[in-house]
CSV table of C-alpha atoms in Angstrom, one decimal:
chain,number,residue,atom,x,y,z
A,1,MET,CA,-59.8,-101.7,45.3
A,2,ARG,CA,-56.9,-100.6,47.6
A,3,GLY,CA,-53.3,-101.4,46.0
A,4,ILE,CA,-54.4,-101.7,42.5
A,5,ARG,CA,-53.1,-99.1,40.4
A,6,PRO,CA,-55.2,-98.3,37.3
A,7,ILE,CA,-54.7,-100.5,33.9
A,8,ARG,CA,-52.6,-99.1,31.7
A,9,THR,CA,-53.1,-99.8,27.7
A,10,GLY,CA,-50.6,-99.3,24.7
A,11,PRO,CA,-48.2,-100.2,22.7
A,12,PHE,CA,-44.9,-102.2,24.1
A,13,ARG,CA,-42.8,-99.3,22.8
A,14,GLU,CA,-45.2,-96.7,24.6
A,15,ARG,CA,-44.7,-98.4,27.8
A,16,THR,CA,-41.5,-97.4,29.0
A,17,ARG,CA,-42.2,-97.2,33.0
A,18,LEU,CA,-43.7,-101.1,33.2
A,19,HIS,CA,-42.8,-103.0,36.5
A,20,PRO,CA,-39.8,-104.7,36.1
A,21,PRO,CA,-41.0,-108.4,37.0
A,22,LEU,CA,-44.0,-108.2,34.9
A,23,HIS,CA,-42.3,-106.5,31.9
A,24,PRO,CA,-42.5,-108.3,28.8
A,25,PRO,CA,-39.1,-110.5,28.0
A,26,ARG,CA,-36.2,-108.0,26.6
A,27,HIS,CA,-35.0,-110.8,24.2
A,28,PRO,CA,-36.5,-109.5,20.9
A,29,PRO,CA,-37.6,-113.2,19.5
A,30,LEU,CA,-39.8,-113.4,22.7
A,31,GLN,CA,-41.2,-109.7,22.3
A,32,ALA,CA,-42.3,-110.0,18.8
A,33,LEU,CA,-44.5,-113.1,20.8
A,34,ALA,CA,-45.0,-111.3,23.4
A,35,CYS,CA,-45.8,-107.9,21.9
A,36,GLY,CA,-47.9,-108.7,19.2
A,37,ARG,CA,-51.1,-107.1,20.6
A,38,ARG,CA,-51.8,-103.9,23.0
A,39,ALA,CA,-50.0,-104.1,26.0
A,40,VAL,CA,-52.1,-104.9,28.7
A,41,SER,CA,-50.9,-105.3,32.7
A,42,LEU,CA,-51.8,-104.6,36.4
A,43,LEU,CA,-49.6,-103.1,38.4
A,44,ALA,CA,-50.7,-104.5,41.4
A,45,GLN,CA,-48.8,-104.5,45.6
A,46,THR,CA,-46.0,-107.4,45.6
A,47,VAL,CA,-48.5,-109.8,47.1
A,48,PHE,CA,-50.3,-109.8,43.7
A,49,ARG,CA,-47.4,-110.2,41.6
A,50,PRO,CA,-46.8,-114.5,41.0
A,51,ALA,CA,-50.1,-114.4,39.8
A,52,ALA,CA,-50.1,-111.8,37.4
A,53,GLN,CA,-47.0,-113.2,35.9
A,54,ARG,CA,-48.6,-116.2,35.4
A,55,LEU,CA,-51.5,-114.3,33.5
A,56,HIS,CA,-48.1,-112.8,31.2
A,57,TRP,CA,-46.7,-116.4,31.0
A,58,TRP,CA,-49.4,-118.8,30.0
A,59,PRO,CA,-50.3,-116.5,26.3
A,60,LEU,CA,-46.9,-116.1,25.7
A,61,ALA,CA,-45.8,-120.1,26.1
A,62,HIS,CA,-49.4,-120.2,23.9
A,63,ARG,CA,-47.8,-118.2,21.2
A,64,LEU,CA,-44.4,-119.8,21.1
A,65,SER,CA,-45.5,-123.7,20.5
A,66,LYS,CA,-48.0,-121.8,18.0
A,67,ALA,CA,-44.4,-120.3,16.0
A,68,MET,CA,-42.7,-123.2,16.6
A,69,THR,CA,-45.1,-125.3,15.1
A,70,ARG,CA,-45.5,-123.0,12.2
A,71,ARG,CA,-41.5,-122.8,12.2
A,72,SER,CA,-41.5,-126.8,11.8
A,73,ASN,CA,-43.7,-126.8,8.5
A,74,ILE,CA,-46.4,-128.4,10.5
A,75,ARG,CA,-50.6,-127.1,11.0
A,76,ALA,CA,-52.7,-128.3,13.3
A,77,VAL,CA,-55.6,-129.3,12.1
A,78,HIS,CA,-59.0,-131.0,14.0
A,79,THR,CA,-60.1,-134.5,12.6
A,80,ASP,CA,-62.4,-137.3,12.4
A,81,SER,CA,-60.9,-138.5,15.8
A,82,GLY,CA,-61.9,-134.9,17.7
A,83,PRO,CA,-58.3,-134.1,18.9
A,84,GLU,CA,-55.8,-131.9,17.3
A,85,HIS,CA,-53.5,-133.9,15.1
A,86,LEU,CA,-50.6,-132.0,13.0
A,87,THR,CA,-50.5,-133.1,9.2
A,88,ALA,CA,-47.1,-132.5,6.9
A,89,PRO,CA,-47.6,-130.1,3.8
A,90,ARG,CA,-45.9,-132.2,0.9
A,91,VAL,CA,-46.7,-136.0,1.7
A,92,MET,CA,-49.2,-135.9,-1.2
A,93,ALA,CA,-46.6,-134.8,-3.6
A,94,GLY,CA,-46.5,-136.9,-6.5
A,95,THR,CA,-49.3,-138.3,-6.9
A,96,GLN,CA,-50.4,-135.8,-10.4
A,97,LYS,CA,-48.4,-133.5,-12.8
A,98,GLY,CA,-50.0,-130.6,-11.5
A,99,ARG,CA,-48.2,-127.6,-11.7
A,100,GLY,CA,-46.9,-125.4,-8.6
A,101,SER,CA,-45.1,-125.7,-5.6
A,102,ALA,CA,-47.5,-127.0,-2.2
A,103,GLN,CA,-48.5,-124.2,-0.9
A,104,VAL,CA,-49.8,-124.3,2.8
A,105,ARG,CA,-53.5,-122.7,3.1
A,106,ASN,CA,-56.0,-122.9,6.1
A,107,PRO,CA,-57.4,-126.3,6.7
A,108,ALA,CA,-60.4,-124.6,8.1
A,109,ALA,CA,-61.5,-124.1,4.4
A,110,PRO,CA,-59.9,-126.6,2.2
A,111,SER,CA,-60.3,-125.5,-1.4
A,112,ALA,CA,-61.9,-128.4,-3.9
A,113,ALA,CA,-59.9,-131.9,-4.6
A,114,ALA,CA,-59.0,-132.0,-8.4
A,115,PRO,CA,-59.3,-135.2,-10.2
A,116,SER,CA,-57.1,-137.4,-11.2
A,117,ALA,CA,-55.5,-140.8,-12.1
A,118,SER,CA,-52.1,-143.3,-11.9
A,119,ILE,CA,-51.4,-146.4,-12.9
A,120,VAL,CA,-48.8,-148.7,-12.0
A,121,VAL,CA,-47.9,-150.4,-15.0
A,122,ILE,CA,-46.2,-154.4,-14.6
A,123,SER,CA,-44.2,-155.2,-17.1
A,124,PRO,CA,-44.6,-159.2,-18.5
A,125,ALA,CA,-41.6,-159.8,-16.1
A,126,ASN,CA,-43.3,-158.3,-13.6
A,127,GLU,CA,-41.2,-155.2,-13.0
A,128,VAL,CA,-42.8,-151.7,-12.2
A,129,LEU,CA,-42.3,-148.8,-14.7
A,130,LEU,CA,-41.5,-145.6,-13.2
A,131,LEU,CA,-40.8,-142.3,-14.8
A,132,ARG,CA,-38.7,-139.7,-13.5
A,133,ARG,CA,-39.7,-136.1,-13.0
A,134,ILE,CA,-37.7,-133.4,-15.0
A,135,GLN,CA,-35.4,-131.0,-12.7
A,136,ASN,CA,-36.7,-128.2,-12.9
A,137,GLY,CA,-40.0,-129.3,-12.6
A,138,THR,CA,-43.1,-130.0,-10.4
A,139,PHE,CA,-41.8,-132.9,-8.2
A,140,ALA,CA,-38.4,-132.4,-8.9
A,141,ALA,CA,-36.4,-135.5,-9.7
A,142,ALA,CA,-38.9,-137.9,-8.2
A,143,HIS,CA,-39.9,-140.9,-9.5
A,144,VAL,CA,-43.3,-141.7,-10.3
A,145,PHE,CA,-46.0,-143.7,-11.9
A,146,PRO,CA,-47.6,-142.5,-15.3
A,147,GLY,CA,-50.7,-140.5,-14.5
A,148,GLY,CA,-51.9,-136.7,-14.3
A,149,ASN,CA,-55.0,-135.3,-14.2
A,150,LEU,CA,-58.5,-135.9,-16.0
A,151,SER,CA,-59.1,-133.2,-18.5
A,152,SER,CA,-62.4,-131.5,-19.9
A,153,PHE,CA,-61.0,-132.0,-23.2
A,154,HIS,CA,-60.3,-135.6,-23.1
A,155,GLU,CA,-63.0,-137.1,-21.2
A,156,ASP,CA,-65.7,-134.4,-21.3
A,157,GLY,CA,-68.9,-134.6,-20.0
A,158,LEU,CA,-67.7,-137.5,-17.9
A,159,ILE,CA,-65.5,-135.9,-15.1
A,160,PRO,CA,-67.9,-135.6,-11.8
A,161,ALA,CA,-69.0,-132.7,-10.2
A,162,SER,CA,-66.9,-131.2,-7.2
A,163,ASP,CA,-70.0,-131.8,-4.8
A,164,SER,CA,-70.9,-135.1,-6.4
A,165,ALA,CA,-70.6,-138.7,-4.4
A,166,GLU,CA,-68.4,-140.1,-7.9
A,167,ARG,CA,-66.2,-137.5,-7.4
A,168,HIS,CA,-64.1,-140.2,-4.8
A,169,VAL,CA,-65.1,-143.0,-6.9
A,170,ASP,CA,-63.6,-145.3,-9.6
A,171,GLY,CA,-65.3,-144.6,-12.4
A,172,PRO,CA,-64.8,-144.1,-16.7
A,173,ALA,CA,-63.6,-141.0,-16.5
A,174,TYR,CA,-60.7,-141.7,-14.3
A,175,ARG,CA,-59.9,-144.8,-16.2
A,176,LEU,CA,-59.9,-143.6,-19.2
A,177,ALA,CA,-57.6,-140.2,-17.8
A,178,ALA,CA,-55.5,-142.4,-16.9
A,179,ILE,CA,-54.9,-144.5,-19.9
A,180,ARG,CA,-54.3,-141.4,-21.8
A,181,GLU,CA,-51.4,-139.8,-19.1
A,182,THR,CA,-49.6,-143.1,-19.3
A,183,PHE,CA,-49.5,-142.8,-23.4
A,184,GLU,CA,-49.1,-139.0,-23.0
A,185,GLU,CA,-46.1,-139.9,-20.9
A,186,SER,CA,-44.3,-142.8,-21.8
A,187,GLY,CA,-45.5,-144.2,-24.5
A,188,VAL,CA,-47.3,-147.2,-23.6
A,189,LEU,CA,-51.1,-147.7,-24.9
A,190,LEU,CA,-52.8,-149.3,-22.9
A,191,ALA,CA,-55.8,-150.2,-25.4
A,192,ARG,CA,-57.7,-153.3,-27.2
A,193,PRO,CA,-58.8,-153.7,-30.7
A,194,ARG,CA,-62.4,-152.3,-31.2
A,195,GLY,CA,-65.3,-154.1,-31.0
A,196,THR,CA,-63.2,-157.3,-28.9
A,197,SER,CA,-64.0,-157.5,-24.6
A,198,ARG,CA,-62.3,-159.0,-21.8
A,199,GLY,CA,-65.2,-160.7,-20.3
A,200,ASP,CA,-65.1,-162.8,-17.1
A,201,SER,CA,-61.1,-161.8,-17.7
A,202,ALA,CA,-62.1,-158.2,-16.8
A,203,GLY,CA,-59.3,-156.6,-14.1
A,204,GLU,CA,-56.9,-159.5,-15.3
A,205,PRO,CA,-54.1,-159.2,-18.0
A,206,ALA,CA,-54.5,-160.3,-21.1
A,207,ALA,CA,-53.7,-164.0,-21.7
A,208,ASP,CA,-52.4,-163.3,-25.1
A,209,GLU,CA,-50.2,-160.1,-26.6
A,210,ARG,CA,-52.8,-159.7,-29.7
A,211,LEU,CA,-55.6,-159.1,-27.2
A,212,LEU,CA,-53.6,-155.6,-26.9
A,213,LEU,CA,-53.7,-153.3,-30.1
A,214,GLN,CA,-50.7,-153.2,-32.4
A,215,VAL,CA,-49.9,-149.7,-33.8
A,216,PRO,CA,-47.0,-148.9,-35.8
A,217,GLU,CA,-44.3,-147.0,-33.7
A,218,ASP,CA,-44.3,-144.0,-36.0
A,219,ILE,CA,-48.3,-143.6,-35.7
A,220,ALA,CA,-47.9,-143.9,-32.4
A,221,GLY,CA,-45.3,-141.5,-32.2
A,222,ALA,CA,-47.8,-139.2,-34.1
A,223,GLY,CA,-50.4,-140.0,-32.0
A,224,ARG,CA,-49.0,-139.5,-28.8
A,225,LYS,CA,-48.1,-135.6,-29.6
A,226,GLN,CA,-50.9,-134.8,-31.0
A,227,VAL,CA,-53.3,-136.0,-28.2
A,228,GLU,CA,-50.7,-134.4,-25.8
A,229,ARG,CA,-51.0,-131.3,-27.7
A,230,LYS,CA,-55.0,-131.3,-27.9
A,231,GLU,CA,-55.1,-131.6,-31.3
A,232,VAL,CA,-57.0,-134.4,-31.5
A,233,ARG,CA,-59.4,-136.0,-28.6
A,234,PHE,CA,-57.5,-139.0,-27.5
A,235,VAL,CA,-61.2,-141.2,-27.9
A,236,ASP,CA,-61.0,-140.3,-31.3
A,237,TRP,CA,-57.5,-141.0,-32.2
A,238,LEU,CA,-57.7,-144.5,-30.7
A,239,ALA,CA,-60.9,-145.1,-32.8
A,240,SER,CA,-58.8,-143.8,-35.9
A,241,VAL,CA,-55.9,-146.5,-35.1
A,242,GLY,CA,-58.7,-149.2,-34.9
A,243,GLY,CA,-58.6,-149.7,-31.2
A,244,GLU,CA,-60.2,-148.4,-27.7
A,245,ALA,CA,-58.9,-147.8,-23.6
A,246,ASP,CA,-58.4,-150.8,-22.2
A,247,SER,CA,-60.4,-149.9,-19.1
A,248,ASP,CA,-61.4,-153.0,-18.4
A,249,GLY,CA,-57.8,-154.0,-17.8
A,250,LEU,CA,-57.2,-151.8,-14.7
A,251,ILE,CA,-57.4,-153.0,-11.2
A,252,PRO,CA,-58.2,-150.4,-8.6
A,253,PHE,CA,-55.7,-150.3,-6.1
A,254,THR,CA,-56.1,-147.3,-3.5
A,255,ARG,CA,-57.1,-143.7,-3.7
A,256,TRP,CA,-55.0,-141.1,-2.4
A,257,ILE,CA,-56.6,-137.6,-0.9
A,258,THR,CA,-54.4,-134.3,-0.6
A,259,PRO,CA,-54.7,-133.6,2.9
A,260,PRO,CA,-56.5,-130.1,3.4
A,261,ASN,CA,-53.8,-128.2,4.6
A,262,LEU,CA,-52.5,-127.6,1.5
A,263,ALA,CA,-54.1,-124.9,-1.3
A,264,ARG,CA,-53.4,-127.5,-4.3
A,265,ARG,CA,-55.0,-130.7,-3.4
A,266,PHE,CA,-56.4,-133.6,-5.7
A,267,THR,CA,-58.2,-136.6,-5.4
A,268,THR,CA,-56.0,-139.2,-7.2
A,269,GLN,CA,-57.4,-143.1,-7.9
A,270,MET,CA,-54.5,-145.5,-8.4
A,271,TYR,CA,-54.6,-148.7,-10.7
A,272,LEU,CA,-52.8,-151.6,-11.3
A,273,TYR,CA,-52.3,-152.8,-14.6
A,274,LEU,CA,-50.9,-156.3,-15.8
A,275,MET,CA,-49.1,-156.5,-19.3
A,276,PRO,CA,-49.1,-159.8,-20.7
A,277,LEU,CA,-46.5,-162.8,-19.7
A,278,ALA,CA,-45.6,-163.1,-23.4
A,279,ALA,CA,-41.7,-162.6,-23.7
A,280,THR,CA,-42.0,-160.3,-26.9
A,281,ALA,CA,-44.8,-157.9,-25.9
A,282,THR,CA,-44.0,-154.8,-27.7
A,283,GLY,CA,-46.4,-152.9,-25.6
A,284,MET,CA,-43.7,-151.8,-23.2
A,285,LYS,CA,-40.9,-149.5,-25.3
A,286,ALA,CA,-41.7,-146.9,-23.1
A,287,THR,CA,-39.7,-143.7,-23.5
A,288,ALA,CA,-40.2,-140.6,-21.7
A,289,ASP,CA,-41.6,-137.3,-23.4
A,290,GLN,CA,-39.1,-134.9,-22.9
A,291,THR,CA,-41.4,-132.4,-21.4
A,292,GLU,CA,-42.0,-133.4,-18.0
A,293,VAL,CA,-40.9,-136.9,-17.3
A,294,SER,CA,-37.0,-137.3,-18.4
A,295,ALA,CA,-36.7,-141.1,-18.1
A,296,ALA,CA,-38.4,-144.2,-17.8
A,297,GLU,CA,-37.5,-147.1,-16.5
A,298,CYS,CA,-38.5,-150.7,-15.2
A,299,ALA,CA,-37.1,-152.4,-12.2
A,300,SER,CA,-38.6,-155.2,-9.4
A,301,ALA,CA,-40.2,-153.7,-7.3
A,302,ALA,CA,-38.2,-154.1,-4.1
A,303,THR,CA,-35.2,-152.8,-6.6
A,304,TRP,CA,-37.1,-148.8,-6.5
A,305,VAL,CA,-37.9,-149.6,-2.9
A,306,GLN,CA,-34.0,-150.3,-1.8
A,307,ARG,CA,-33.4,-147.5,-3.9
A,308,ALA,CA,-35.2,-144.9,-2.2
A,309,GLN,CA,-34.4,-146.1,1.5
A,310,ARG,CA,-30.5,-145.7,0.0
A,311,ASN,CA,-31.3,-142.3,-0.8
A,312,GLU,CA,-30.4,-142.4,-4.6
A,313,ILE,CA,-33.8,-141.6,-6.1
A,314,ILE,CA,-37.2,-140.3,-4.9
A,315,LEU,CA,-40.4,-142.0,-4.1
A,316,PHE,CA,-43.3,-139.7,-2.1
A,317,PRO,CA,-45.8,-141.9,0.2
A,318,PRO,CA,-47.8,-143.1,-2.3
A,319,GLN,CA,-45.0,-144.5,-4.3
A,320,MET,CA,-43.3,-146.1,-1.7
A,321,TYR,CA,-46.6,-147.4,-0.1
A,322,ILE,CA,-47.6,-149.3,-3.0
A,323,LEU,CA,-44.1,-150.5,-4.3
A,324,ALA,CA,-43.8,-151.7,-0.9
A,325,LEU,CA,-46.5,-153.7,-0.7
A,326,LEU,CA,-45.4,-155.8,-4.3
A,327,ALA,CA,-41.7,-155.9,-3.1
A,328,PRO,CA,-42.2,-158.8,-1.4
A,329,ILE,CA,-44.4,-160.6,-4.4
A,330,LEU,CA,-43.4,-159.2,-7.5
A,331,GLY,CA,-40.1,-159.6,-9.8
A,332,ARG,CA,-38.4,-161.7,-7.6
A,333,SER,CA,-38.0,-164.8,-9.3
A,334,ASP,CA,-35.6,-166.0,-12.0
A,335,GLY,CA,-37.3,-164.5,-15.2
A,336,GLN,CA,-39.3,-167.7,-16.0
A,337,MET,CA,-42.5,-167.3,-17.6
A,338,ALA,CA,-44.1,-169.9,-14.9
A,339,ASP,CA,-42.3,-168.3,-12.2
A,340,HIS,CA,-43.8,-165.2,-13.0
A,341,ALA,CA,-47.2,-166.5,-13.5
A,342,GLY,CA,-46.4,-167.6,-9.5
A,343,GLU,CA,-46.1,-164.3,-8.2
A,344,ARG,CA,-49.3,-163.1,-10.3
A,345,GLN,CA,-51.1,-165.5,-8.2
A,346,ARG,CA,-49.7,-164.3,-4.8
A,347,LEU,CA,-50.5,-160.9,-6.2
A,348,ALA,CA,-53.8,-161.8,-7.0
A,349,GLU,CA,-54.4,-163.1,-3.3
A,350,LEU,CA,-53.3,-159.9,-2.1
A,351,LEU,CA,-55.9,-158.4,-3.6
A,352,ARG,CA,-58.3,-160.8,-2.5
A,353,GLN,CA,-57.4,-160.3,1.1
A,354,GLY,CA,-57.8,-156.7,1.4
A,355,SER,CA,-55.5,-154.6,3.1
A,356,GLY,CA,-55.9,-156.0,6.7
A,357,PRO,CA,-54.8,-159.5,7.9
A,358,GLU,CA,-58.5,-160.3,8.6
A,359,ALA,CA,-60.8,-159.8,6.7
A,360,GLY,CA,-59.1,-156.6,5.3
A,361,GLN,CA,-60.4,-153.8,3.8
A,362,ALA,CA,-60.6,-154.1,0.1
A,363,TRP,CA,-57.8,-152.0,-1.9
A,364,ALA,CA,-60.2,-150.9,-4.0
A,365,GLU,CA,-62.4,-149.1,-1.4
A,366,LEU,CA,-59.1,-147.9,0.9
A,367,VAL,CA,-59.0,-143.6,0.5
A,368,ILE,CA,-55.8,-142.2,2.5
A,369,SER,CA,-55.6,-138.5,3.0
A,370,PRO,CA,-51.5,-139.0,5.2
A,371,ARG,CA,-51.6,-137.6,8.8
A,372,MET,CA,-49.0,-136.6,11.0
A,373,LEU,CA,-49.4,-139.3,13.8
A,374,ALA,CA,-46.2,-138.8,16.1
A,375,ARG,CA,-42.1,-137.3,15.8
A,376,LEU,CA,-40.4,-140.1,16.3
A,377,PRO,CA,-37.1,-140.7,18.6
A,378,ASP,CA,-35.1,-140.0,16.0
A,379,GLY,CA,-36.3,-137.2,14.6
A,380,ARG,CA,-38.6,-139.0,11.7
A,381,THR,CA,-42.3,-138.5,11.7
A,382,ALA,CA,-45.1,-141.7,11.6
A,383,LEU,CA,-47.8,-140.3,9.1
A,384,ARG,CA,-50.7,-141.9,10.2
A,385,LEU,CA,-53.1,-142.9,7.4
A,386,ASP,CA,-56.3,-144.2,8.4
A,387,GLN,CA,-57.8,-140.8,7.4
A,388,PRO,CA,-60.1,-140.5,4.4
A,389,GLY,CA,-60.0,-136.7,4.1
A,390,PRO,CA,-62.6,-134.5,4.8
A,391,GLU,CA,-64.4,-135.1,1.7
A,392,LEU,CA,-65.1,-138.6,3.2
A,393,ARG,CA,-65.8,-137.7,6.5
A,394,ASN,CA,-69.0,-139.7,7.9
A,395,SER,CA,-68.9,-142.0,4.5
A,396,GLY,CA,-67.4,-145.0,6.5
A,397,ARG,CA,-64.2,-145.3,3.6
A,398,THR,CA,-61.8,-145.0,6.1
A,399,GLY,CA,-57.5,-145.6,5.0
A,400,ASP,CA,-55.4,-148.3,6.2
A,401,LEU,CA,-56.1,-149.0,9.6
A,402,HIS,CA,-52.4,-151.3,9.5
A,403,ARG,CA,-49.8,-150.0,8.8
A,404,VAL,CA,-48.0,-146.3,8.4
A,405,MET,CA,-45.6,-143.9,6.6
A,406,VAL,CA,-42.3,-142.7,8.2
A,407,VAL,CA,-40.7,-140.5,6.2
A,408,GLY,CA,-36.8,-138.4,7.0
A,409,SER,CA,-36.0,-135.2,6.1
A,410,THR,CA,-38.1,-132.9,4.0
A,411,SER,CA,-35.8,-129.8,4.4
A,412,SER,CA,-35.2,-129.9,0.3
A,413,GLY,CA,-39.2,-130.0,-0.2
A,414,SER,CA,-38.5,-134.2,-1.1
A,415,PRO,CA,-39.2,-136.7,1.7
A,416,ARG,CA,-35.6,-138.8,2.3
A,417,ASP,CA,-35.9,-142.1,4.5
A,418,VAL,CA,-39.3,-143.2,3.1
A,419,GLN,CA,-40.4,-146.9,4.6
A,420,LEU,CA,-43.7,-148.8,5.2
A,421,GLN,CA,-43.9,-149.9,9.0
A,422,SER,CA,-46.6,-151.9,11.3
A,423,ARG,CA,-48.7,-149.3,12.8
A,424,ALA,CA,-48.4,-151.4,15.6
A,425,GLU,CA,-44.7,-151.5,15.8
A,426,VAL,CA,-44.7,-148.1,15.2
A,427,LEU,CA,-47.1,-147.0,18.3
A,428,ASP,CA,-45.0,-149.1,20.7
A,429,ALA,CA,-41.8,-147.9,19.7
A,430,ILE,CA,-43.5,-144.5,20.7
A,431,ARG,CA,-44.8,-145.6,24.0
A,432,ALA,CA,-42.0,-147.1,24.8
A,433,ALA,CA,-39.9,-144.0,24.2
A,434,ALA,CA,-42.6,-141.8,26.3
A,435,ALA,CA,-41.5,-143.8,29.1
A,436,ALA,CA,-38.0,-143.9,29.3
A,437,GLN,CA,-38.6,-139.9,28.9
A,438,ALA,CA,-40.5,-139.9,31.9
A,439,VAL,CA,-38.1,-141.1,34.4
A,440,ARG,CA,-35.4,-139.1,35.2
A,441,PRO,CA,-31.4,-141.1,34.2
A,442,GLU,CA,-31.2,-141.3,38.3
A,443,GLY,CA,-33.8,-143.5,38.1
A,444,LYS,CA,-36.7,-140.6,39.6
A,445,THR,CA,-39.9,-140.6,38.0
A,446,ARG,CA,-40.7,-137.3,36.4
A,447,LEU,CA,-43.8,-135.8,38.4
């Protein structure tokens, strides 16, 4: 064709005679983006130059966008809804005590989610037990609910296979592991005398402290160490002291699945457990194991939320989500047992209502795998909570359709300024900000 010189190829440094208007950018960072592969150029006459420039800059813009996405520690993945959305890599930390840092991987091939369980232990005064992780461990200095991974030693024969439908459903293995891990980490033993049954009161607090297993402190301390070191199976130790795990007292309350872009993933069953209202209940003498936990403390849910919002403590989204739901209900009375009982009645109403304002989903069926929804005008990130994760795609189960989690800076690896907010209100704020940006300062609409 007349007017077109031959196509020239080769690495960038060998291209010393490229036509100036078509030359890749001379700024080194942009050169790295523009020239990651062998350079190809059309040395055309002037009439073809604008078209060739557009062909050159579109790939450059695409690479620049991808580089900025990687630099902001956010990955693009496909969700069930079709279009691409962004996921925040560290939003699931704090739901288990697996070792190692949060490493990002290719979301097209997510790793298998390891099973784990955690308990929100509610004290006789309707306060919530939180454990502070050690400073130099996984999720350093974060406050978490007691819990951890299912163990092939302690829960042998009960753990669902990775490809089983029961892997992401409440079951005996999850309940036993949750009670065992709570005992190991905090010393709180959620067990009852062997042969006793809750009967119709399953899923409710024990009406009397005597329904809980009473074990002398020295025997419980020795057993705690033996169970943690895998010197004896938890169920065998319980049997030796005349007890069994109070699995019927656990109330399933959401499941959390790590987003698919993380190398270490977990499917974590969360439970509520209400201790007896008796003021002398001995089962709440929580102590840190000083191995993975440095402190154990009970406080009202509202107090925990306020401390996190002042950035005095670190709460990851699963903890903030549950505490924010409990804060308006529990631990707000003046200490009278009758008032505590009234608060628990309101909690029972929340459990009956489900997660939505009208005929909401049952909390036991809620499965949440946080995904990025949008970057807010103030720089914080809104995480959508309605996705159940790739393992449960097309299963009919969903997450929370009515709320989102707003997370501030994660530069230190831990979330700051975490808040649970209404999804509708956040979406309205996003739309308002987008509309404001579409108008120039002088009032002219941007084309």
